Each structure stands twice: as C-alpha cells, then as structure tokens.
PDB file of C-alpha atoms in Angstrom:
ATOM      1  CA  UNK S   1     173.805 152.081 119.855  1.00  0.00           C
ATOM      2  CA  UNK S   2     172.490 149.494 122.346  1.00  0.00           C
ATOM      3  CA  UNK S   3     168.788 150.003 123.068  1.00  0.00           C
ATOM      4  CA  UNK S   4     167.544 150.426 126.600  1.00  0.00           C
ATOM      5  CA  UNK S   5     164.890 148.010 127.887  1.00  0.00           C
ATOM      6  CA  UNK S   6     162.381 150.860 127.730  1.00  0.00           C
ATOM      7  CA  UNK S   7     163.183 151.416 124.040  1.00  0.00           C
ATOM      8  CA  UNK S   8     162.844 147.703 123.348  1.00  0.00           C
ATOM      9  CA  UNK S   9     159.477 147.587 125.069  1.00  0.00           C
ATOM     10  CA  UNK S  10     158.280 150.657 123.176  1.00  0.00           C
ATOM     11  CA  UNK S  11     159.389 149.136 119.854  1.00  0.00           C
ATOM     12  CA  UNK S  12     157.537 145.913 120.653  1.00  0.00           C
ATOM     13  CA  UNK S  13     154.396 147.769 121.709  1.00  0.00           C
ATOM     14  CA  UNK S  14     154.509 149.959 118.580  1.00  0.00           C
ATOM     15  CA  UNK S  15     154.760 146.839 116.398  1.00  0.00           C
ATOM     16  CA  UNK S  16     151.885 145.219 118.272  1.00  0.00           C
ATOM     17  CA  UNK S  17     149.765 148.341 117.761  1.00  0.00           C
ATOM     18  CA  UNK S  18     150.350 148.242 114.010  1.00  0.00           C
ATOM     19  CA  UNK S  19     149.663 144.498 113.831  1.00  0.00           C
ATOM     20  CA  UNK S  20     146.446 144.934 115.822  1.00  0.00           C
ATOM     21  CA  UNK S  21     145.229 147.484 113.273  1.00  0.00           C
ATOM     22  CA  UNK S  22     146.061 145.073 110.445  1.00  0.00           C
ATOM     23  CA  UNK S  23     144.219 142.269 112.271  1.00  0.00           C
ATOM     24  CA  UNK S  24     141.107 144.450 112.595  1.00  0.00           C
ATOM     25  CA  UNK S  25     141.138 145.197 108.871  1.00  0.00           C
ATOM     26  CA  UNK S  26     141.412 141.485 108.079  1.00  0.00           C
ATOM     27  CA  UNK S  27     138.644 140.665 110.534  1.00  0.00           C
ATOM     28  CA  UNK S  28     136.326 142.817 108.420  1.00  0.00           C
ATOM     29  CA  UNK S  29     136.861 140.295 105.613  1.00  0.00           C
ATOM     30  CA  UNK S  30     135.895 137.593 108.068  1.00  0.00           C
ATOM     31  CA  UNK S  31     135.791 134.131 106.543  1.00  0.00           C
ATOM     32  CA  UNK S  32     135.409 135.437 102.991  1.00  0.00           C
ATOM     33  CA  UNK S  33     138.926 134.485 101.804  1.00  0.00           C
ATOM     34  CA  UNK S  34     138.439 130.959 103.197  1.00  0.00           C
ATOM     35  CA  UNK S  35     134.956 130.715 101.662  1.00  0.00           C
ATOM     36  CA  UNK S  36     136.321 131.857  98.282  1.00  0.00           C
ATOM     37  CA  UNK S  37     139.121 129.268  98.453  1.00  0.00           C
ATOM     38  CA  UNK S  38     136.648 126.513  99.416  1.00  0.00           C
ATOM     39  CA  UNK S  39     134.307 127.453  96.562  1.00  0.00           C
ATOM     40  CA  UNK S  40     137.223 127.470  94.114  1.00  0.00           C
ATOM     41  CA  UNK S  41     138.084 123.941  95.274  1.00  0.00           C
ATOM     42  CA  UNK S  42     134.425 122.886  94.862  1.00  0.00           C
ATOM     43  CA  UNK S  43     134.281 124.327  91.347  1.00  0.00           C
ATOM     44  CA  UNK S  44     137.540 122.611  90.347  1.00  0.00           C
ATOM     45  CA  UNK S  45     136.304 119.306  91.793  1.00  0.00           C
ATOM     46  CA  UNK S  46     132.953 119.521  90.004  1.00  0.00           C
ATOM     47  CA  UNK S  47     134.604 120.467  86.711  1.00  0.00           C
ATOM     48  CA  UNK S  48     136.873 117.415  86.994  1.00  0.00           C
ATOM     49  CA  UNK S  49     133.901 115.188  87.818  1.00  0.00           C
ATOM     50  CA  UNK S  50     131.828 116.550  84.932  1.00  0.00           C
ATOM     51  CA  UNK S  51     134.703 116.043  82.505  1.00  0.00           C
ATOM     52  CA  UNK S  52     135.107 112.444  83.735  1.00  0.00           C
ATOM     53  CA  UNK S  53     131.365 111.800  83.315  1.00  0.00           C
ATOM     54  CA  UNK S  54     131.486 113.277  79.823  1.00  0.00           C
ATOM     55  CA  UNK S  55     134.332 110.935  78.854  1.00  0.00           C
ATOM     56  CA  UNK S  56     132.413 107.980  80.315  1.00  0.00           C
ATOM     57  CA  UNK S  57     129.240 108.919  78.397  1.00  0.00           C
ATOM     58  CA  UNK S  58     131.249 109.294  75.187  1.00  0.00           C
ATOM     59  CA  UNK S  59     132.801 105.858  75.755  1.00  0.00           C
ATOM     60  CA  UNK S  60     129.365 104.291  76.264  1.00  0.00           C
ATOM     61  CA  UNK S  61     128.059 105.949  73.096  1.00  0.00           C
ATOM     62  CA  UNK S  62     131.042 104.490  71.232  1.00  0.00           C
ATOM     63  CA  UNK S  63     130.244 101.065  72.669  1.00  0.00           C
ATOM     64  CA  UNK S  64     126.652 101.357  71.463  1.00  0.00           C
ATOM     65  CA  UNK S  65     127.854 102.250  67.970  1.00  0.00           C
ATOM     66  CA  UNK S  66     130.224  99.266  68.051  1.00  0.00           C
ATOM     67  CA  UNK S  67     127.410  96.951  69.147  1.00  0.00           C
ATOM     68  CA  UNK S  68     125.098  98.261  66.421  1.00  0.00           C
ATOM     69  CA  UNK S  69     127.830  97.620  63.861  1.00  0.00           C
ATOM     70  CA  UNK S  70     128.237  94.089  65.225  1.00  0.00           C
ATOM     71  CA  UNK S  71     124.483  93.554  64.814  1.00  0.00           C
ATOM     72  CA  UNK S  72     124.640  94.771  61.222  1.00  0.00           C
ATOM     73  CA  UNK S  73     127.578  92.451  60.501  1.00  0.00           C
ATOM     74  CA  UNK S  74     125.767  89.524  62.137  1.00  0.00           C
ATOM     75  CA  UNK S  75     122.581  90.222  60.155  1.00  0.00           C
ATOM     76  CA  UNK S  76     124.615  90.342  56.945  1.00  0.00           C
ATOM     77  CA  UNK S  77     126.283  87.055  57.871  1.00  0.00           C
ATOM     78  CA  UNK S  78     122.897  85.458  58.571  1.00  0.00           C
ATOM     79  CA  UNK S  79     121.665  86.473  55.112  1.00  0.00           C
ATOM     80  CA  UNK S  80     124.834  85.070  53.600  1.00  0.00           C
ATOM     81  CA  UNK S  81     124.541  81.767  55.483  1.00  0.00           C
ATOM     82  CA  UNK S  82     120.819  81.458  54.743  1.00  0.00           C
ATOM     83  CA  UNK S  83     121.610  81.854  51.041  1.00  0.00           C
ATOM     84  CA  UNK S  84     124.244  79.119  51.342  1.00  0.00           C
ATOM     85  CA  UNK S  85     121.639  76.772  52.815  1.00  0.00           C
ATOM     86  CA  UNK S  86     120.054  76.585  49.380  1.00  0.00           C
ATOM     87  CA  UNK S  87     123.236  75.076  47.976  1.00  0.00           C
ATOM     88  CA  UNK S  88     124.130  72.532  50.649  1.00  0.00           C
ATOM     89  CA  UNK S  89     124.975  69.067  49.441  1.00  0.00           C
ATOM     90  CA  UNK S  90     124.610  67.056  52.624  1.00  0.00           C
ATOM     91  CA  UNK S  91     123.294  67.187  56.184  1.00  0.00           C
ATOM     92  CA  UNK S  92     126.712  67.920  57.640  1.00  0.00           C
ATOM     93  CA  UNK S  93     127.041  71.129  55.610  1.00  0.00           C
ATOM     94  CA  UNK S  94     123.457  72.037  56.508  1.00  0.00           C
ATOM     95  CA  UNK S  95     124.115  71.556  60.232  1.00  0.00           C
ATOM     96  CA  UNK S  96     127.376  73.547  60.090  1.00  0.00           C
ATOM     97  CA  UNK S  97     125.756  76.501  58.314  1.00  0.00           C
ATOM     98  CA  UNK S  98     122.709  76.351  60.594  1.00  0.00           C
ATOM     99  CA  UNK S  99     125.070  76.455  63.568  1.00  0.00           C
ATOM    100  CA  UNK S 100     126.708  79.602  62.172  1.00  0.00           C
ATOM    101  CA  UNK S 101     123.277  81.198  61.733  1.00  0.00           C
ATOM    102  CA  UNK S 102     122.471  80.307  65.344  1.00  0.00           C
ATOM    103  CA  UNK S 103     125.771  81.784  66.597  1.00  0.00           C
ATOM    104  CA  UNK S 104     125.157  85.015  64.673  1.00  0.00           C
ATOM    105  CA  UNK S 105     121.646  85.187  66.154  1.00  0.00           C
ATOM    106  CA  UNK S 106     123.057  84.761  69.665  1.00  0.00           C
ATOM    107  CA  UNK S 107     125.602  87.504  68.959  1.00  0.00           C
ATOM    108  CA  UNK S 108     122.729  89.792  67.941  1.00  0.00           C
ATOM    109  CA  UNK S 109     120.853  89.000  71.171  1.00  0.00           C
ATOM    110  CA  UNK S 110     123.948  89.673  73.284  1.00  0.00           C
ATOM    111  CA  UNK S 111     124.583  92.991  71.501  1.00  0.00           C
ATOM    112  CA  UNK S 112     120.930  94.041  71.858  1.00  0.00           C
ATOM    113  CA  UNK S 113     121.079  93.191  75.573  1.00  0.00           C
ATOM    114  CA  UNK S 114     124.295  95.217  75.922  1.00  0.00           C
ATOM    115  CA  UNK S 115     122.728  98.172  74.085  1.00  0.00           C
ATOM    116  CA  UNK S 116     119.793  98.121  76.517  1.00  0.00           C
ATOM    117  CA  UNK S 117     122.199  98.015  79.472  1.00  0.00           C
ATOM    118  CA  UNK S 118     124.208 100.857  77.975  1.00  0.00           C
ATOM    119  CA  UNK S 119     120.958 102.796  77.565  1.00  0.00           C
ATOM    120  CA  UNK S 120     120.170 102.438  81.289  1.00  0.00           C
ATOM    121  CA  UNK S 121     123.742 103.415  82.153  1.00  0.00           C
ATOM    122  CA  UNK S 122     123.533 106.500  79.948  1.00  0.00           C
ATOM    123  CA  UNK S 123     120.245 107.475  81.584  1.00  0.00           C
ATOM    124  CA  UNK S 124     121.723 107.148  85.092  1.00  0.00           C
ATOM    125  CA  UNK S 125     124.994 108.896  84.256  1.00  0.00           C
ATOM    126  CA  UNK S 126     123.127 111.673  82.450  1.00  0.00           C
ATOM    127  CA  UNK S 127     121.136 112.372  85.615  1.00  0.00           C
ATOM    128  CA  UNK S 128     124.367 112.489  87.632  1.00  0.00           C
ATOM    129  CA  UNK S 129     125.954 114.702  84.942  1.00  0.00           C
ATOM    130  CA  UNK S 130     123.005 117.129  84.925  1.00  0.00           C
ATOM    131  CA  UNK S 131     122.989 117.361  88.732  1.00  0.00           C
ATOM    132  CA  UNK S 132     126.753 117.955  88.786  1.00  0.00           C
ATOM    133  CA  UNK S 133     126.336 120.649  86.123  1.00  0.00           C
ATOM    134  CA  UNK S 134     123.566 122.314  88.149  1.00  0.00           C
ATOM    135  CA  UNK S 135     125.749 122.159  91.261  1.00  0.00           C
ATOM    136  CA  UNK S 136     128.640 123.646  89.284  1.00  0.00           C
ATOM    137  CA  UNK S 137     126.481 126.527  88.033  1.00  0.00           C
ATOM    138  CA  UNK S 138     125.307 127.203  91.607  1.00  0.00           C
ATOM    139  CA  UNK S 139     128.862 127.085  92.996  1.00  0.00           C
ATOM    140  CA  UNK S 140     130.126 129.401  90.258  1.00  0.00           C
ATOM    141  CA  UNK S 141     127.346 131.883  91.042  1.00  0.00           C
ATOM    142  CA  UNK S 142     128.228 131.722  94.759  1.00  0.00           C
ATOM    143  CA  UNK S 143     131.925 132.103  93.930  1.00  0.00           C
ATOM    144  CA  UNK S 144     131.309 135.167  91.750  1.00  0.00           C
ATOM    145  CA  UNK S 145     129.219 136.748  94.514  1.00  0.00           C
ATOM    146  CA  UNK S 146     131.808 136.017  97.215  1.00  0.00           C
ATOM    147  CA  UNK S 147     134.665 137.233  95.023  1.00  0.00           C
ATOM    148  CA  UNK S 148     132.778 140.438  94.300  1.00  0.00           C
ATOM    149  CA  UNK S 149     132.087 140.967  98.006  1.00  0.00           C
ATOM    150  CA  UNK S 150     135.698 140.233  98.915  1.00  0.00           C
ATOM    151  CA  UNK S 151     136.925 142.498  96.119  1.00  0.00           C
ATOM    152  CA  UNK S 152     134.793 145.380  97.378  1.00  0.00           C
ATOM    153  CA  UNK S 153     136.025 144.997 100.964  1.00  0.00           C
ATOM    154  CA  UNK S 154     139.639 144.566  99.853  1.00  0.00           C
ATOM    155  CA  UNK S 155     139.470 147.661  97.646  1.00  0.00           C
ATOM    156  CA  UNK S 156     138.139 149.697 100.576  1.00  0.00           C
ATOM    157  CA  UNK S 157     140.917 148.606 102.938  1.00  0.00           C
ATOM    158  CA  UNK S 158     143.829 147.774 100.626  1.00  0.00           C
ATOM    159  CA  UNK S 159     145.521 151.174 100.774  1.00  0.00           C
ATOM    160  CA  UNK S 160     145.328 151.379 104.562  1.00  0.00           C
ATOM    161  CA  UNK S 161     146.517 147.781 104.952  1.00  0.00           C
ATOM    162  CA  UNK S 162     149.489 148.326 102.641  1.00  0.00           C
ATOM    163  CA  UNK S 163     150.489 151.427 104.590  1.00  0.00           C
ATOM    164  CA  UNK S 164     150.249 149.498 107.861  1.00  0.00           C
ATOM    165  CA  UNK S 165     152.242 146.589 106.429  1.00  0.00           C
ATOM    166  CA  UNK S 166     154.971 149.043 105.448  1.00  0.00           C
ATOM    167  CA  UNK S 167     154.900 150.470 108.994  1.00  0.00           C
ATOM    168  CA  UNK S 168     155.137 146.967 110.452  1.00  0.00           C
ATOM    169  CA  UNK S 169     158.088 146.149 108.196  1.00  0.00           C
ATOM    170  CA  UNK S 170     159.834 149.321 109.333  1.00  0.00           C
ATOM    171  CA  UNK S 171     159.012 148.652 112.981  1.00  0.00           C
ATOM    172  CA  UNK S 172     160.552 145.169 112.904  1.00  0.00           C
ATOM    173  CA  UNK S 173     163.871 146.792 112.026  1.00  0.00           C
ATOM    174  CA  UNK S 174     163.932 148.376 115.480  1.00  0.00           C
ATOM    175  CA  UNK S 175     163.638 145.035 117.284  1.00  0.00           C
ATOM    176  CA  UNK S 176     166.485 142.599 117.924  1.00  0.00           C
ATOM    177  CA  UNK S 177     166.079 139.172 116.358  1.00  0.00           C
ATOM    178  CA  UNK S 178     165.696 137.280 119.642  1.00  0.00           C
ATOM    179  CA  UNK S 179     162.805 139.474 120.786  1.00  0.00           C
ATOM    180  CA  UNK S 180     161.214 139.483 117.351  1.00  0.00           C
ATOM    181  CA  UNK S 181     161.254 135.670 117.274  1.00  0.00           C
ATOM    182  CA  UNK S 182     159.601 135.520 120.703  1.00  0.00           C
ATOM    183  CA  UNK S 183     157.053 138.158 119.670  1.00  0.00           C
ATOM    184  CA  UNK S 184     156.188 136.284 116.456  1.00  0.00           C
ATOM    185  CA  UNK S 185     155.759 133.006 118.365  1.00  0.00           C
ATOM    186  CA  UNK S 186     153.470 134.656 120.929  1.00  0.00           C
ATOM    187  CA  UNK S 187     151.355 136.259 118.234  1.00  0.00           C
ATOM    188  CA  UNK S 188     151.011 132.959 116.406  1.00  0.00           C
ATOM    189  CA  UNK S 189     149.881 131.114 119.537  1.00  0.00           C
ATOM    190  CA  UNK S 190     147.484 133.805 120.753  1.00  0.00           C
ATOM    191  CA  UNK S 191     143.909 133.626 119.386  1.00  0.00           C
ATOM    192  CA  UNK S 192     143.617 137.408 119.341  1.00  0.00           C
ATOM    193  CA  UNK S 193     147.143 137.938 117.966  1.00  0.00           C
ATOM    194  CA  UNK S 194     148.235 139.883 121.056  1.00  0.00           C
ATOM    195  CA  UNK S 195     151.843 139.291 122.075  1.00  0.00           C
ATOM    196  CA  UNK S 196     152.357 142.608 123.930  1.00  0.00           C
ATOM    197  CA  UNK S 197     149.624 143.750 126.326  1.00  0.00           C
ATOM    198  CA  UNK S 198     149.065 146.403 128.955  1.00  0.00           C
ATOM    199  CA  UNK S 199     148.044 146.193 132.589  1.00  0.00           C
ATOM    200  CA  UNK S 200     144.356 147.020 133.008  1.00  0.00           C
ATOM    201  CA  UNK S 201     142.634 147.046 136.392  1.00  0.00           C
ATOM    202  CA  UNK S 202     145.643 145.317 137.952  1.00  0.00           C
ATOM    203  CA  UNK S 203     145.356 142.459 135.452  1.00  0.00           C
ATOM    204  CA  UNK S 204     146.963 141.249 132.258  1.00  0.00           C
ATOM    205  CA  UNK S 205     144.770 142.523 129.417  1.00  0.00           C
ATOM    206  CA  UNK S 206     145.616 139.397 127.442  1.00  0.00           C
ATOM    207  CA  UNK S 207     144.414 136.659 129.806  1.00  0.00           C
ATOM    208  CA  UNK S 208     142.786 138.857 132.533  1.00  0.00           C
ATOM    209  CA  UNK S 209     144.681 137.211 135.382  1.00  0.00           C
ATOM    210  CA  UNK S 210     145.702 139.489 138.246  1.00  0.00           C
ATOM    211  CA  UNK S 211     149.256 140.797 138.471  1.00  0.00           C
ATOM    212  CA  UNK S 212     150.784 141.196 141.956  1.00  0.00           C
ATOM    213  CA  UNK S 213     151.493 144.814 143.025  1.00  0.00           C
ATOM    214  CA  UNK S 214     155.270 144.315 143.198  1.00  0.00           C
ATOM    215  CA  UNK S 215     155.303 142.871 139.662  1.00  0.00           C
ATOM    216  CA  UNK S 216     153.242 145.842 138.457  1.00  0.00           C
ATOM    217  CA  UNK S 217     155.798 148.160 140.020  1.00  0.00           C
ATOM    218  CA  UNK S 218     158.622 146.330 138.202  1.00  0.00           C
ATOM    219  CA  UNK S 219     156.754 146.662 134.906  1.00  0.00           C
ATOM    220  CA  UNK S 220     156.286 150.409 135.376  1.00  0.00           C
ATOM    221  CA  UNK S 221     159.998 150.878 135.973  1.00  0.00           C
ATOM    222  CA  UNK S 222     160.739 149.487 132.475  1.00  0.00           C
ATOM    223  CA  UNK S 223     164.078 148.093 133.620  1.00  0.00           C
ATOM    224  CA  UNK S 224     163.512 144.547 132.296  1.00  0.00           C
ATOM    225  CA  UNK S 225     161.178 142.702 129.991  1.00  0.00           C
ATOM    226  CA  UNK S 226     158.508 140.995 132.056  1.00  0.00           C
ATOM    227  CA  UNK S 227     156.004 138.436 130.815  1.00  0.00           C
ATOM    228  CA  UNK S 228     152.678 137.365 132.267  1.00  0.00           C
ATOM    229  CA  UNK S 229     153.120 134.328 134.520  1.00  0.00           C
ATOM    230  CA  UNK S 230     149.863 132.849 133.187  1.00  0.00           C
ATOM    231  CA  UNK S 231     149.844 133.455 129.401  1.00  0.00           C
ATOM    232  CA  UNK S 232     153.470 134.388 128.652  1.00  0.00           C
ATOM    233  CA  UNK S 233     152.597 137.681 126.936  1.00  0.00           C
ATOM    234  CA  UNK S 234     154.992 140.614 127.226  1.00  0.00           C
ATOM    235  CA  UNK S 235     153.635 143.192 129.662  1.00  0.00           C
ATOM    236  CA  UNK S 236     153.878 147.010 129.439  1.00  0.00           C
ATOM    237  CA  UNK S 237     152.418 149.622 131.758  1.00  0.00           C
ATOM    238  CA  UNK S 238     149.332 151.728 131.013  1.00  0.00           C
ATOM    239  CA  UNK S 239     151.411 154.893 130.690  1.00  0.00           C
ATOM    240  CA  UNK S 240     153.350 153.465 127.742  1.00  0.00           C
ATOM    241  CA  UNK S 241     150.057 152.844 125.945  1.00  0.00           C
ATOM    242  CA  UNK S 242     148.995 156.443 126.602  1.00  0.00           C
ATOM    243  CA  UNK S 243     152.353 157.765 125.366  1.00  0.00           C
ATOM    244  CA  UNK S 244     152.002 155.702 122.194  1.00  0.00           C
ATOM    245  CA  UNK S 245     148.519 157.128 121.563  1.00  0.00           C
ATOM    246  CA  UNK S 246     149.730 160.701 122.079  1.00  0.00           C
ATOM    247  CA  UNK S 247     152.656 160.120 119.713  1.00  0.00           C
TER     248      UNK S 247
END
C-alpha cells in the first residue's frame, strides 16, 4: 500500500531518533577508536623500524667478523712472506716479497680503520635501537590502556547499540529508496548527524534559522515533505516529535 506523506515523515523521524541514540552511544567512546587505531599504527611502524635496525646491526657485526678474518689472513701472509725473505736469491725477489708484506700491512690498516668505523656505527645505531624499543614499550602500554578503556565502554553499551542497530535496520525497510538515499546523504553531510529535525521556537532545530509562518503551517499539515531552505534538512512539526515520544 502506498504510504501517505505523513507516514513517510514519521518513518524518517523514527529512523532519525534511533540513529541519534546510536550517535550518542558512540560519542561516549569519543576519540578512543581513532586513538587505538593510531597507536596500533605507531606500534606496527616501530616494530618494523626495530626489525630493520636489528638486521642492520647484524650486518655490521658480520662485516666486523669478516674484517677480523681478513686481518688474521693478512697477518698469516706477512709471516709467510717474512719467512720467504730469508731465502731470497736476489734484490728483485726481495723487493717483490717486501711489496707483498707492505700490501698486507696496508690491508690490515684499512680493516682496522673499517672496524673502528663499524664500532661507531654500532654505537649510534644501538642508541637509536634502544630509543625505538623504549618508544615501542611506551606505545604498547598506552595501547593496552586505551584498548582496555575502549573495551570497558563497548561492553557497557554493546547490547543497547546492537538493539538500536537492529531497530534502525528494521526502520529503513519502511522508507522508500529515494528518501532513504536523501536521508543518508543529509546525515553524512551534517556534523551532528541530523537529517530530520523539528521546528523549535519558529526555527529549524538543525541550523537555527527562522522558518516563515506559512511554511510552518505547511509543515504541520504533513501534506508534503518540506526541507529547510538554509540547511536542506527535512522538517517535521513539534507535535510529531511529541507523538513519537509517547509511542
């Protein structure tokens, strides 16, 4: 059966009433869900950074081990070449072996220099690692606290919210698609989530702009759907709000 305009308005106002109750419940949670999500992102970011630093420190440690092995090899080569110096037969052989000893000595100096540089790098990265770990511990503690707080609030309101969500789902079934689309768009664009509002003190209770007497009379007749000329919200008369409360 085709709904009358009055029935359509009542269905829209009933849906708005349910949604307003849901909004109030969610306002109690405030920014907690956003804060929890932000902290989760921080924790994930810090964990990734710490893992990267750990890999970098491990790589530097490996480089130090490699350099120490190169030093050992060079020292062994020097001993070998120095022993060969005792058996040289001419100056050319002596110069060639001496050159090898010199090269091995330079390799040792380069490796020792690199080890010192790696040591400084490890010291700096370790400080960054420790700070990141401390930050991670702090963020995790904050996250646990926020999650606990959010969990407590959610547990207190979950049953009521679920019941209201079921009511809202049922209420949408009484509204034609065209009106529901307009209602949803208005709710999305309104800061307070109000798409359907009443007349209060001769004004729109959504934007508080005055409504001309003739327009108020048209709204009270409930013969057509009328929107506020200033904010675009759907307007219903005060009596409809009272009837909804009594019901």
